[in-house]
Every structure is written in structure tokens, then in C-alpha cells.
Amino acid sequence: MRADLARALHEDPSALADDDNLIDFGLDSVRAMTLITRWRQAGAQLEFAECAARPELGYWWELVRSRRQS
């Protein structure tokens, strides 16, 4: 996820901390929806609305991780 986000934002993956607000890095709704769609196709259980409500990589990863264990 970090690498995908970094590519979409034209940033180095190490520049994205888990608690950074991704909107501050320029993440817009179109890119977010594109990424979420790609991740959902790979099996992640994410919804755009929940990601938009808290645009932080660490939060998104926790959602994916917790739902894989269920």
C-alpha cells in the first residue's frame, strides 16, 4: 500500500509516515478511488468513505489487516 500510494503521489515511500494525512501530500478522491479499487481487486476489504474519513496509511492498513483475520 505504501509503495502504491508513493507512486500515485510521486513521493518516496519513506516520505509517507503511517499517521500522515495523505491529503496534505496531494491525494485526491480520484486517485484514492483508483487505489482502493485496485486493492479491493487484490482482496482488501476497504470502502472509499471510510478511507476518506481518515486518510492515513496506518489507519487504512489496520482496516485491511483486521479484516483479513476475521
Coordinates of N, CA, C and O in Angstrom, one line a residue, residues 32-58:
A32 N -7.5 8.3 -4.9 CA -7.9 7.4 -3.8 C -8.8 6.3 -4.3 O -8.6 5.1 -3.9
M33 N -9.8 6.6 -5.1 CA -10.8 5.6 -5.6 C -10.0 4.6 -6.5 O -10.3 3.4 -6.4
T34 N -9.1 5.1 -7.3 CA -8.3 4.2 -8.1 C -7.5 3.2 -7.3 O -7.5 2.0 -7.6
L35 N -6.9 3.7 -6.3 CA -6.1 2.8 -5.4 C -6.9 1.9 -4.7 O -6.6 0.7 -4.6
I36 N -8.0 2.3 -4.1 CA -8.9 1.5 -3.3 C -9.5 0.4 -4.2 O -9.6 -0.8 -3.8
T37 N -9.9 0.7 -5.4 CA -10.4 -0.3 -6.4 C -9.3 -1.3 -6.7 O -9.6 -2.5 -6.7
R38 N -8.1 -0.9 -6.9 CA -7.0 -1.9 -7.1 C -6.8 -2.8 -5.9 O -6.7 -4.0 -6.1
W39 N -6.8 -2.2 -4.8 CA -6.6 -3.0 -3.6 C -7.8 -4.0 -3.3 O -7.6 -5.1 -2.9
R40 N -9.0 -3.5 -3.6 CA -10.2 -4.4 -3.4 C -10.1 -5.5 -4.4 O -10.4 -6.7 -4.1
Q41 N -9.6 -5.3 -5.6 CA -9.5 -6.4 -6.6 C -8.4 -7.4 -6.1 O -8.5 -8.6 -6.5
A42 N -7.5 -6.9 -5.3 CA -6.5 -7.8 -4.8 C -6.9 -8.5 -3.5 O -6.2 -9.3 -2.9
G43 N -8.2 -8.2 -3.0 CA -8.7 -8.8 -1.9 C -8.9 -8.0 -0.6 O -9.4 -8.5 0.4
A44 N -8.5 -6.7 -0.6 CA -8.6 -5.9 0.6 C -10.1 -5.5 0.7 O -10.8 -5.2 -0.3
Q45 N -10.6 -5.5 1.9 CA -12.0 -5.1 2.2 C -12.0 -3.6 2.7 O -11.9 -3.4 3.9
L46 N -12.0 -2.7 1.7 CA -12.0 -1.3 2.0 C -13.1 -0.6 1.3 O -13.5 -1.0 0.2
E47 N -13.6 0.4 1.9 CA -14.6 1.3 1.3 C -14.1 2.7 1.2 O -13.4 3.2 2.1
F48 N -14.4 3.4 0.1 CA -13.9 4.7 -0.1 C -14.3 5.6 1.1 O -13.5 6.4 1.6
A49 N -15.5 5.6 1.5 CA -16.0 6.5 2.5 C -15.2 6.4 3.8 O -14.8 7.4 4.4
E50 N -14.9 5.2 4.3 CA -14.1 5.0 5.5 C -12.7 5.5 5.3 O -12.1 6.0 6.2
C51 N -12.1 5.3 4.1 CA -10.7 5.8 3.9 C -10.7 7.3 3.8 O -9.8 8.0 4.3
A52 N -11.7 7.9 3.2 CA -11.8 9.3 3.0 C -12.0 10.0 4.4 O -11.5 11.1 4.6
A53 N -12.7 9.3 5.3 CA -12.9 9.9 6.6 C -11.6 10.0 7.4 O -11.5 10.9 8.3
R54 N -10.7 9.2 7.2 CA -9.4 9.2 7.9 C -8.3 8.8 6.9 O -7.9 7.6 6.9
P55 N -7.8 9.8 6.1 CA -6.8 9.5 5.1 C -5.4 9.3 5.6 O -4.5 10.2 5.4
E56 N -5.2 8.2 6.3 CA -3.9 7.9 6.9 C -3.5 6.5 6.5 O -4.3 5.6 6.7
L57 N -2.3 6.3 6.0 CA -1.9 4.9 5.6 C -2.0 3.9 6.8 O -2.5 2.8 6.6
G58 N -1.6 4.3 7.9 CA -1.6 3.4 9.1 C -3.1 2.9 9.4 O -3.3 1.8 9.7

